[in-house]
């Protein structure tokens, strides 16, 4: 793959329209970023759970604050890499110009990477997939193709993000958000179909978006691997979006757990100091000793840890650039980071699984969210399958018009329901659950 082709400002759905711009005007990639910031799906992330319950007396991260932080880290990471690769391409001005845009593309892709996630954190994805694999939705399998069924039982927020950004919902324009090809490609962490999802259940595009991604991949020159089913090499900038996401959720989840007193100051200090060599560790400790507020101590160390991980990932990317462009790089950047940073990150991950993701307040959200999403799917999918019933007509009349619940095929009707449910905020889903159960009525 070649950087000069991988970086393209062509817009999906507007391929035949190019707007000539003069100097000093925002780049198309900056327009992507701004378009996302001002969009309704992005605003709704402020009321979607990241890990801990929302809202609480202690303000922890939600999907929106997480996405903003990922964009910040992703921008820094892309900037470091462009600098690291500068000498390598000093005699290739076109490639250097392309790499200069990486910072804006990665920032925009980071903003968008969670826009397809349903309410109630990652448990929301699991609730949707198990509704079909284990729940009431299992009876629909004989009426769907193998590819469509694989989409449902492996429901993936990453694949749904591509759909949110590219699908033409009713009343909307061609191309969805009409994002640039490079930004769209940079959010697809798993560039293959659901039939290749495997045990982890990860994939990058639904059956309905197979042609969409193929069009993007062909334009950018992404390598397509041999085989009957579509599977591509990642766009190189995906590795930066993924690394920024991993850095933020791991480090920030630990900081949030400290604020909620799930982890002690001593535990977090021990974890964070392991990221630094001896001389740097002494400097960090010197600064923290000047701070009396435990939260400020952890905040300072957290910022230092993020800086260390950004440099480690940038170094790793530069070292493995040839493999990445050839589509032969395996794993994530953090898997190949220098030993100190890699082991310290793994220790943080182990601590998170031991004490954070199994904490009572986190599991309570998963249990409640699972029940709410399962109930909503039962009612809405029954309604689209039986639209002639009186209750179905009443319920479907309340679905926003952009979701085509009266479309021609069963699969597209189910997708319309999933579009609606996955777009909900935690509060909206809970409120609708109460109303449909008769636990909440207007003016009562």
XYZ file of N, CA and C in Angstrom, residues 35-184:
450
model
N -17.585 18.161 11.365
C -18.898 17.581 11.056
C -19.328 16.606 12.135
N -18.380 15.840 12.634
C -18.685 14.886 13.696
C -19.037 15.596 14.999
N -18.269 16.618 15.348
C -18.501 17.347 16.595
C -19.917 17.915 16.661
N -20.415 18.390 15.531
C -21.726 19.041 15.510
C -22.873 18.068 15.209
N -22.605 16.776 15.161
C -23.639 15.805 14.804
C -24.399 15.296 16.025
N -25.651 14.888 15.801
C -26.473 14.340 16.884
C -25.922 13.028 17.432
N -25.503 12.073 16.584
C -24.959 10.823 17.140
C -23.758 11.047 18.045
N -22.934 12.053 17.722
C -21.780 12.326 18.578
C -22.234 12.928 19.907
N -23.187 13.842 19.868
C -23.681 14.446 21.117
C -24.283 13.395 22.040
N -24.944 12.405 21.452
C -25.584 11.377 22.277
C -24.581 10.548 23.066
N -23.328 10.561 22.657
C -22.307 9.808 23.384
C -22.127 10.316 24.811
N -22.565 11.558 25.076
C -22.415 12.096 26.430
C -23.292 11.363 27.437
N -24.282 10.616 26.943
C -25.147 9.880 27.859
C -25.122 8.385 27.558
N -23.929 7.917 27.170
C -23.726 6.481 26.992
C -22.589 6.040 27.907
N -22.803 4.937 28.598
C -21.833 4.433 29.563
C -20.530 4.043 28.891
N -19.425 4.439 29.507
C -18.112 3.940 29.104
C -17.828 2.666 29.896
N -17.679 2.777 31.204
C -17.511 1.612 32.076
C -18.362 1.751 33.322
N -18.244 2.902 34.002
C -18.912 3.099 35.274
C -20.279 3.762 35.088
N -21.205 3.558 36.044
C -22.565 4.097 35.927
C -22.585 5.611 35.774
N -23.581 6.098 35.029
C -23.778 7.532 34.811
C -25.195 7.909 35.215
N -25.400 9.119 35.727
C -24.366 9.969 36.310
C -24.146 9.575 37.761
N -23.113 10.110 38.385
C -22.853 9.802 39.777
C -22.320 11.018 40.488
N -22.045 10.890 41.780
C -21.515 12.025 42.532
C -20.089 12.343 42.094
N -19.387 11.319 41.585
C -18.057 11.509 41.005
C -18.200 11.420 39.495
N -17.748 12.459 38.801
C -17.905 12.464 37.347
C -16.839 11.593 36.700
N -17.267 10.454 36.173
C -16.355 9.555 35.473
C -16.588 9.683 33.969
N -15.815 8.950 33.200
C -15.888 9.087 31.746
C -17.167 8.487 31.166
N -17.706 9.196 30.181
C -18.745 8.628 29.345
C -18.162 8.445 27.950
N -18.977 7.996 27.009
C -18.459 7.740 25.661
C -17.948 9.018 24.988
N -18.571 10.143 25.285
C -18.165 11.386 24.642
C -16.818 11.867 25.167
N -16.661 11.920 26.483
C -15.374 12.371 27.024
C -14.262 11.415 26.637
N -14.583 10.137 26.594
C -13.589 9.153 26.144
C -13.174 9.431 24.698
N -14.137 9.683 23.821
C -13.836 9.910 22.402
C -13.006 11.171 22.204
N -13.293 12.203 22.969
C -12.512 13.436 22.878
C -11.067 13.195 23.299
N -10.877 12.427 24.356
C -9.522 12.135 24.819
C -8.779 11.242 23.825
N -9.481 10.284 23.240
C -8.860 9.423 22.230
C -8.406 10.266 21.037
N -9.241 11.237 20.633
C -8.881 12.112 19.518
C -7.623 12.917 19.843
N -7.506 13.366 21.077
C -6.341 14.132 21.501
C -5.079 13.275 21.449
N -5.162 12.073 21.982
C -4.013 11.170 21.980
C -3.690 10.723 20.556
N -4.727 10.433 19.765
C -4.516 10.010 18.391
C -3.823 11.077 17.563
N -4.200 12.313 17.778
C -3.569 13.432 17.060
C -2.072 13.501 17.422
N -1.758 13.380 18.692
C -0.353 13.416 19.119
C 0.429 12.252 18.540
N -0.195 11.089 18.531
C 0.467 9.898 18.013
C 0.769 10.039 16.523
N -0.199 10.538 15.747
C 0.011 10.736 14.314
C 1.092 11.773 14.054
N 1.125 12.813 14.866
C 2.146 13.847 14.722
C 3.542 13.280 14.976
N 3.661 12.449 16.010
C 4.950 11.816 16.322
C 5.412 10.924 15.163
N 4.478 10.212 14.571
C 4.838 9.285 13.500
C 5.238 10.036 12.234
N 4.501 11.099 11.913
C 4.864 11.910 10.749
C 6.284 12.446 10.906
N 6.624 12.849 12.128
C 7.978 13.344 12.396
C 9.010 12.224 12.267
N 8.661 11.047 12.776
C 9.589 9.916 12.737
C 9.853 9.440 11.312
N 8.865 9.592 10.432
C 9.004 9.113 9.053
C 9.533 10.188 8.100
N 9.728 11.396 8.613
C 10.107 12.509 7.737
C 11.408 12.230 6.983
N 12.433 11.808 7.674
C 13.722 11.562 7.020
C 13.631 10.420 6.007
N 12.781 9.445 6.301
C 12.632 8.298 5.405
C 12.078 8.711 4.039
N 11.244 9.754 4.046
C 10.597 10.185 2.800
C 11.032 11.595 2.384
N 12.200 12.008 2.801
C 12.641 13.379 2.522
C 12.752 13.651 1.018
N 12.976 12.598 0.225
C 13.087 12.774 -1.223
C 11.780 12.465 -1.949
N 10.698 12.344 -1.188
C 9.385 12.022 -1.766
C 8.362 13.035 -1.241
N 8.340 14.235 -1.821
C 7.458 15.307 -1.331
C 5.981 14.922 -1.297
N 5.530 14.129 -2.258
C 4.111 13.754 -2.301
C 3.726 12.911 -1.089
N 4.607 12.001 -0.691
C 4.331 11.185 0.495
C 4.381 12.022 1.765
N 5.343 12.934 1.849
C 5.419 13.813 3.020
C 4.156 14.652 3.147
N 3.649 15.146 2.013
C 2.411 15.933 2.031
C 1.251 15.077 2.520
N 1.206 13.825 2.054
C 0.140 12.918 2.490
C 0.219 12.670 3.993
N 1.433 12.447 4.501
C 1.601 12.160 5.927
C 1.244 13.348 6.805
N 1.365 14.551 6.252
C 0.987 15.741 7.017
C -0.501 15.744 7.365
N -1.296 15.027 6.574
C -2.744 14.976 6.825
C -3.125 13.911 7.836
N -2.185 13.038 8.188
C -2.497 11.920 9.082
C -3.047 12.396 10.417
N -2.498 13.490 10.926
C -2.923 14.022 12.226
C -4.414 14.327 12.248
N -4.909 15.011 11.205
C -6.325 15.386 11.148
C -7.216 14.181 10.888
N -6.749 13.253 10.060
C -7.541 12.052 9.769
C -7.709 11.210 11.022
N -6.623 10.977 11.732
C -6.679 10.148 12.938
C -7.549 10.803 13.999
N -7.449 12.103 14.167
C -8.282 12.806 15.152
C -9.763 12.621 14.837
N -10.129 12.748 13.555
C -11.534 12.581 13.161
C -11.986 11.142 13.361
N -11.148 10.182 12.955
C -11.507 8.778 13.119
C -11.665 8.407 14.589
N -10.823 8.981 15.439
C -10.938 8.732 16.884
C -12.260 9.251 17.434
N -12.684 10.410 16.958
C -13.987 10.934 17.395
C -15.109 9.973 17.033
N -14.989 9.338 15.861
C -16.087 8.530 15.319
C -16.048 7.070 15.754
N -14.959 6.629 16.368
C -14.763 5.187 16.517
C -15.819 4.501 17.382
N -16.473 5.216 18.286
C -17.479 4.610 19.162
C -18.909 5.003 18.797
N -19.114 5.646 17.672
C -20.446 6.155 17.349
C -21.465 5.060 17.032
N -20.988 3.832 16.805
C -21.911 2.731 16.560
C -22.216 1.900 17.783
N -21.651 2.278 18.939
C -21.862 1.486 20.149
C -23.228 1.750 20.766
N -23.915 0.697 21.189
C -25.221 0.851 21.838
C -25.069 1.371 23.261
N -26.187 1.632 23.948
C -26.105 2.089 25.342
C -25.561 0.998 26.263
N -25.163 1.401 27.450
C -24.715 0.512 28.527
C -23.379 -0.180 28.239
N -22.481 0.534 27.593
C -21.131 0.027 27.407
C -21.060 -1.193 26.509
N -19.946 -1.934 26.652
C -19.750 -3.111 25.790
C -20.771 -4.199 26.081
N -21.382 -4.165 27.252
C -22.417 -5.152 27.552
C -23.623 -4.968 26.642
N -23.809 -3.754 26.114
C -24.904 -3.517 25.180
C -24.730 -4.307 23.899
N -23.472 -4.357 23.404
C -23.198 -5.180 22.210
C -23.523 -6.639 22.498
N -23.087 -7.117 23.654
C -23.319 -8.516 24.010
C -24.810 -8.811 24.146
N -25.558 -7.861 24.691
C -26.997 -8.061 24.857
C -27.692 -8.224 23.506
N -27.252 -7.435 22.521
C -27.855 -7.538 21.183
C -27.507 -8.871 20.545
N -26.246 -9.251 20.572
C -25.847 -10.500 19.916
C -26.475 -11.717 20.582
N -26.550 -11.727 21.917
C -27.123 -12.888 22.599
C -28.641 -12.930 22.503
N -29.278 -11.809 22.189
C -30.727 -11.833 21.931
C -31.022 -12.772 20.765
N -30.118 -12.775 19.780
C -30.317 -13.638 18.614
C -29.735 -15.032 18.827
N -28.603 -15.137 19.499
C -27.979 -16.452 19.657
C -28.605 -17.290 20.767
N -29.118 -16.617 21.827
C -29.631 -17.337 22.987
C -31.081 -16.991 23.325
N -31.560 -15.834 22.849
C -32.857 -15.342 23.279
C -33.973 -15.532 22.276
N -34.969 -14.646 22.384
C -36.177 -14.765 21.560
C -35.895 -14.618 20.068
N -34.811 -13.937 19.718
C -34.500 -13.738 18.307
C -34.008 -14.975 17.595
N -33.706 -16.049 18.332
C -33.165 -17.266 17.716
C -34.130 -17.880 16.705
N -35.431 -17.664 16.881
C -36.425 -18.259 15.964
C -36.340 -17.660 14.561
N -35.626 -16.552 14.415
C -35.549 -15.892 13.111
C -34.464 -16.486 12.216
N -33.604 -17.317 12.755
C -32.467 -17.827 11.978
C -32.861 -18.487 10.657
N -33.896 -19.356 10.626
C -34.238 -20.006 9.358
C -34.690 -19.032 8.260
N -35.082 -17.837 8.633
C -35.604 -16.874 7.660
C -34.524 -15.930 7.121
N -33.280 -16.126 7.565
C -32.190 -15.240 7.171
C -31.049 -16.040 6.548
N -30.228 -15.367 5.752
C -29.069 -16.028 5.160
C -27.996 -16.237 6.226
N -27.029 -17.086 5.925
C -25.944 -17.346 6.872
C -25.169 -16.073 7.163
N -24.970 -15.237 6.137
C -24.237 -13.982 6.311
C -25.012 -13.008 7.187
N -26.308 -12.914 6.975
C -27.137 -12.012 7.782
C -27.181 -12.476 9.235
N -27.285 -13.773 9.433
C -27.336 -14.304 10.791
C -26.014 -14.055 11.521
N -24.909 -14.212 10.810
C -23.599 -13.950 11.413
C -23.486 -12.492 11.843
N -24.058 -11.564 11.063
C -24.071 -10.145 11.442
C -24.762 -9.943 12.783
N -25.877 -10.659 12.986
C -26.703 -10.443 14.179
C -26.106 -11.083 15.426
N -25.633 -12.313 15.320
C -25.125 -13.008 16.517
C -23.722 -12.543 16.897
N -23.114 -11.726 16.031
C -21.806 -11.146 16.357
C -21.869 -9.619 16.359
N -23.034 -9.056 16.678
C -23.217 -7.604 16.552
C -21.997 -6.866 17.098
N -21.465 -5.953 16.262
C -20.200 -5.287 16.567
C -20.350 -3.776 16.446
N -19.984 -3.049 17.501
C -20.087 -1.594 17.476
C -19.219 -0.968 16.403
N -18.067 -1.591 16.112
C -17.181 -1.045 15.089
C -17.824 -1.120 13.707
N -18.438 -2.255 13.394
C -19.151 -2.392 12.118
C -20.339 -1.435 12.066
N -20.984 -1.252 13.193
C -22.138 -0.353 13.228
C -21.722 1.100 13.048
N -20.510 1.457 13.479
C -20.029 2.823 13.279
C -19.894 3.129 11.794
N -19.375 2.168 11.017
C -19.282 2.374 9.570
C -20.672 2.557 8.975
N -21.635 1.792 9.460
C -23.015 1.925 8.965
C -23.593 3.292 9.331
N -23.407 3.727 10.558
C -23.917 5.031 10.994
C -23.379 6.147 10.101
N -22.115 6.033 9.708
C -21.469 7.107 8.952
C -21.750 7.057 7.457
N -22.126 5.887 6.925
C -22.258 5.759 5.470
C -23.655 5.438 4.973
N -24.490 4.875 5.827
C -25.814 4.439 5.375
C -26.724 5.635 5.090
N -27.497 5.517 4.047
C -28.464 6.582 3.737
C -29.779 6.267 4.453
N -29.936 6.811 5.647
C -31.182 6.638 6.379
C -32.283 7.455 5.700
N -33.528 7.095 5.978
C -34.657 7.768 5.312
C -34.604 9.276 5.555
N -34.747 10.028 4.456
C -34.748 11.488 4.554
C -33.370 12.105 4.603
N -32.311 11.267 4.590
C -30.948 11.769 4.666
C -30.289 11.735 3.290
N -29.121 12.356 3.179
C -28.473 12.450 1.880
C -27.666 11.207 1.543
N -27.360 11.081 0.273
C -26.530 9.988 -0.209
C -25.163 10.046 0.469
N -24.686 8.879 0.901
C -23.368 8.829 1.530
C -23.375 9.049 3.021
N -24.555 9.209 3.628
C -24.625 9.400 5.066
C -23.967 10.689 5.506
N -22.887 10.581 6.262
C -22.153 11.763 6.719
C -21.274 12.355 5.620
N -21.166 11.629 4.500
C -20.302 12.058 3.389
C -18.889 12.366 3.885
N -18.319 11.414 4.621
C -16.967 11.564 5.156
C -15.945 11.220 4.082
N -14.698 11.643 4.294
C -13.650 11.284 3.350
C -13.353 9.789 3.455
N -12.900 9.231 2.344
C -12.588 7.809 2.299
C -11.544 7.428 3.352
N -10.534 8.267 3.532
C -9.457 7.928 4.468
C -9.948 7.900 5.908
N -10.806 8.836 6.280
C -11.345 8.836 7.643
C -12.195 7.597 7.881
N -13.035 7.245 6.906
C -13.886 6.058 7.048
C -13.048 4.797 7.194
